[in-house]
Amino acid sequence: MADRVDKPDRALADERDILVGFLDYDRSAVERKLQGLSEADARTSVIPSGWSMIELAWHLAAMERRWLRWSFLGELLEDPYPDASSTGSWAVPPGLTVADAVAELRAGGEATRRIVAEHDLDERSHVGGKYTDDQPLPALRWILTYVLQEYSRHLGHLDIARELIDGETGE
């Protein structure tokens, strides 16, 4: 069972703690949405666009890795888009389980927390991964805000999909 991560305390004033706190909260909410689903239900699409809950969770893990490691740190990733699919939906590796997707989400959270602890929010992305030196380089603050909005937007999608699968509602 996923440990519930609370939203950051309203008394917090540190931007870094607020951003990381909301990312941790959203990531744990994705995990809770997957909890209790059978592998078959996690792979079942219940919406016209065709994606499944495990595909969306895998997309979120890949998106966070892509933005923090490839885009910000400039790491050369073997495949920055492991979630890409020619169908317009998202793809998951063969044999990927819900537990695997959750492990990737958790690993991404650990990496993000480490990166944020080691870098200033105003620091610009490094050249080498996604960016070349002739492109505008986003700051870590921008990237964290982008990743946060991706999680927040897709959590609404997961809310609806889970309710359609088995009637489960709530955060």
Tab-separated table of C-alpha atoms in Angstrom:
chain	number	residue	atom	x	y	z
A	1	MET	CA	0.000	0.000	0.000
A	2	ALA	CA	1.271	3.462	-0.879
A	3	ASP	CA	2.128	5.726	1.980
A	4	ARG	CA	0.024	8.824	1.789
A	5	VAL	CA	2.136	11.905	1.219
A	6	ASP	CA	0.437	15.053	2.434
A	7	LYS	CA	0.403	18.313	0.532
A	8	PRO	CA	3.087	20.753	1.671
A	9	ASP	CA	2.162	22.726	4.767
A	10	ARG	CA	0.580	26.095	3.989
A	11	ALA	CA	3.025	27.713	6.403
A	12	LEU	CA	5.942	26.832	4.106
A	13	ALA	CA	7.542	29.806	2.419
A	14	ASP	CA	10.528	28.140	0.766
A	15	GLU	CA	9.789	27.739	-2.940
A	16	ARG	CA	12.038	24.702	-3.275
A	17	ASP	CA	10.226	22.870	-0.458
A	18	ILE	CA	6.840	23.805	-1.906
A	19	LEU	CA	7.668	22.594	-5.438
A	20	VAL	CA	9.248	19.345	-4.258
A	21	GLY	CA	6.433	18.818	-1.756
A	22	PHE	CA	3.717	19.117	-4.383
A	23	LEU	CA	5.647	16.856	-6.774
A	24	ASP	CA	5.955	14.232	-4.021
A	25	TYR	CA	2.249	14.585	-3.267
A	26	ASP	CA	1.224	14.212	-6.917
A	27	ARG	CA	3.565	11.274	-7.475
A	28	SER	CA	2.106	9.468	-4.457
A	29	ALA	CA	-1.408	10.211	-5.737
A	30	VAL	CA	-0.530	8.471	-9.021
A	31	GLU	CA	0.638	5.487	-7.004
A	32	ARG	CA	-2.592	5.450	-4.998
A	33	LYS	CA	-4.623	5.514	-8.225
A	34	LEU	CA	-2.857	2.313	-9.314
A	35	GLN	CA	-3.295	0.593	-5.955
A	36	GLY	CA	-5.592	-2.380	-5.945
A	37	LEU	CA	-5.906	-2.597	-9.728
A	38	SER	CA	-5.349	-5.946	-11.356
A	39	GLU	CA	-2.693	-6.017	-14.056
A	40	ALA	CA	-5.516	-6.492	-16.585
A	41	ASP	CA	-7.457	-3.472	-15.307
A	42	ALA	CA	-4.284	-1.350	-15.313
A	43	ARG	CA	-3.918	-2.176	-19.026
A	44	THR	CA	-7.554	-1.616	-19.905
A	45	SER	CA	-8.450	1.549	-21.760
A	46	VAL	CA	-11.778	3.043	-20.772
A	47	ILE	CA	-11.585	6.238	-22.813
A	48	PRO	CA	-11.775	6.907	-26.562
A	49	SER	CA	-8.148	8.062	-26.905
A	50	GLY	CA	-7.059	4.550	-25.966
A	51	TRP	CA	-4.479	4.952	-23.192
A	52	SER	CA	-4.464	2.768	-20.094
A	53	MET	CA	-3.623	3.697	-16.512
A	54	ILE	CA	-0.288	1.865	-16.594
A	55	GLU	CA	0.627	3.684	-19.822
A	56	LEU	CA	-0.126	7.049	-18.249
A	57	ALA	CA	1.860	6.191	-15.100
A	58	TRP	CA	4.795	5.085	-17.275
A	59	HIS	CA	4.496	8.304	-19.280
A	60	LEU	CA	4.691	10.366	-16.081
A	61	ALA	CA	7.801	8.508	-14.885
A	62	ALA	CA	9.437	8.917	-18.312
A	63	MET	CA	8.422	12.578	-18.511
A	64	GLU	CA	10.001	13.381	-15.132
A	65	ARG	CA	13.221	11.548	-16.060
A	66	ARG	CA	13.272	13.290	-19.450
A	67	TRP	CA	12.900	16.779	-17.981
A	68	LEU	CA	15.194	16.450	-14.985
A	69	ARG	CA	17.997	14.252	-16.282
A	70	TRP	CA	18.005	14.735	-20.063
A	71	SER	CA	16.794	18.330	-20.255
A	72	PHE	CA	18.206	19.869	-17.057
A	73	LEU	CA	21.335	17.837	-16.285
A	74	GLY	CA	22.144	17.291	-19.965
A	75	GLU	CA	22.567	13.535	-19.539
A	76	LEU	CA	22.638	11.430	-22.662
A	77	LEU	CA	19.831	8.949	-22.116
A	78	GLU	CA	19.708	5.809	-24.224
A	79	ASP	CA	16.038	6.504	-24.945
A	80	PRO	CA	14.613	9.809	-23.689
A	81	TYR	CA	11.157	8.806	-24.954
A	82	PRO	CA	10.565	5.225	-23.711
A	83	ASP	CA	6.867	6.069	-23.474
A	84	ALA	CA	6.497	6.996	-27.160
A	85	SER	CA	4.070	5.089	-29.336
A	86	SER	CA	3.169	5.274	-32.992
A	87	THR	CA	-0.530	4.955	-32.075
A	88	GLY	CA	-0.802	8.381	-30.435
A	89	SER	CA	-1.233	6.770	-27.027
A	90	TRP	CA	1.705	5.874	-24.772
A	91	ALA	CA	3.656	2.647	-24.832
A	92	VAL	CA	4.979	0.507	-21.996
A	93	PRO	CA	7.792	-2.030	-22.251
A	94	PRO	CA	6.651	-5.639	-22.685
A	95	GLY	CA	6.108	-7.279	-19.320
A	96	LEU	CA	6.023	-4.021	-17.348
A	97	THR	CA	3.934	-4.501	-14.208
A	98	VAL	CA	2.148	-1.993	-12.015
A	99	ALA	CA	4.873	-2.594	-9.407
A	100	ASP	CA	7.517	-1.757	-12.040
A	101	ALA	CA	5.744	1.482	-12.968
A	102	VAL	CA	5.466	2.454	-9.292
A	103	ALA	CA	9.172	1.683	-8.786
A	104	GLU	CA	10.013	3.991	-11.709
A	105	LEU	CA	7.856	6.757	-10.239
A	106	ARG	CA	9.615	6.381	-6.885
A	107	ALA	CA	13.071	6.329	-8.479
A	108	GLY	CA	12.180	9.462	-10.417
A	109	GLY	CA	11.117	11.171	-7.218
A	110	GLU	CA	14.397	10.284	-5.520
A	111	ALA	CA	16.373	11.603	-8.490
A	112	THR	CA	14.338	14.817	-8.610
A	113	ARG	CA	14.805	15.464	-4.884
A	114	ARG	CA	18.562	14.896	-5.236
A	115	ILE	CA	18.821	17.216	-8.255
A	116	VAL	CA	16.811	19.965	-6.567
A	117	ALA	CA	18.953	19.690	-3.421
A	118	GLU	CA	22.157	20.046	-5.454
A	119	HIS	CA	21.169	22.890	-7.795
A	120	ASP	CA	19.829	26.418	-7.545
A	121	LEU	CA	16.321	26.984	-8.895
A	122	ASP	CA	17.674	29.749	-11.151
A	123	GLU	CA	20.301	27.459	-12.674
A	124	ARG	CA	19.864	26.966	-16.407
A	125	SER	CA	19.706	23.585	-18.107
A	126	HIS	CA	22.983	22.064	-19.168
A	127	VAL	CA	23.928	21.569	-22.802
A	128	GLY	CA	24.436	18.003	-23.937
A	129	GLY	CA	21.206	16.068	-23.510
A	130	LYS	CA	18.174	17.738	-25.016
A	131	TYR	CA	19.724	21.135	-25.622
A	132	THR	CA	22.510	22.509	-27.760
A	133	ASP	CA	24.301	25.729	-26.937
A	134	ASP	CA	22.302	27.705	-29.508
A	135	GLN	CA	18.940	27.067	-27.798
A	136	PRO	CA	17.283	28.940	-24.927
A	137	LEU	CA	17.917	26.955	-21.745
A	138	PRO	CA	15.111	26.749	-19.177
A	139	ALA	CA	15.871	27.229	-15.494
A	140	LEU	CA	15.349	24.411	-13.006
A	141	ARG	CA	12.409	26.394	-11.558
A	142	TRP	CA	10.668	26.391	-14.954
A	143	ILE	CA	11.284	22.659	-15.409
A	144	LEU	CA	9.922	21.805	-11.952
A	145	THR	CA	6.828	23.901	-12.600
A	146	TYR	CA	6.338	22.202	-15.964
A	147	VAL	CA	6.696	18.724	-14.436
A	148	LEU	CA	4.274	19.677	-11.654
A	149	GLN	CA	1.620	20.800	-14.141
A	150	GLU	CA	2.065	17.552	-16.116
A	151	TYR	CA	1.437	15.488	-12.991
A	152	SER	CA	-1.497	17.647	-11.908
A	153	ARG	CA	-3.181	17.550	-15.308
A	154	HIS	CA	-2.782	13.813	-15.739
A	155	LEU	CA	-3.968	13.065	-12.205
A	156	GLY	CA	-7.385	14.282	-13.299
A	157	HIS	CA	-7.255	11.805	-16.169
A	158	LEU	CA	-6.316	9.007	-13.769
A	159	ASP	CA	-9.187	10.013	-11.458
A	160	ILE	CA	-11.674	9.561	-14.275
A	161	ALA	CA	-10.147	6.335	-15.605
A	162	ARG	CA	-10.097	4.711	-12.169
A	163	GLU	CA	-13.706	5.666	-11.508
A	164	LEU	CA	-14.738	4.197	-14.866
A	165	ILE	CA	-12.839	0.962	-14.182
A	166	ASP	CA	-14.131	0.145	-10.702
A	167	GLY	CA	-15.968	3.127	-9.226
A	168	GLU	CA	-13.047	4.097	-6.942
A	169	THR	CA	-12.943	7.848	-6.259
A	170	GLY	CA	-10.957	10.258	-4.123
A	171	GLU	CA	-7.374	11.315	-3.793
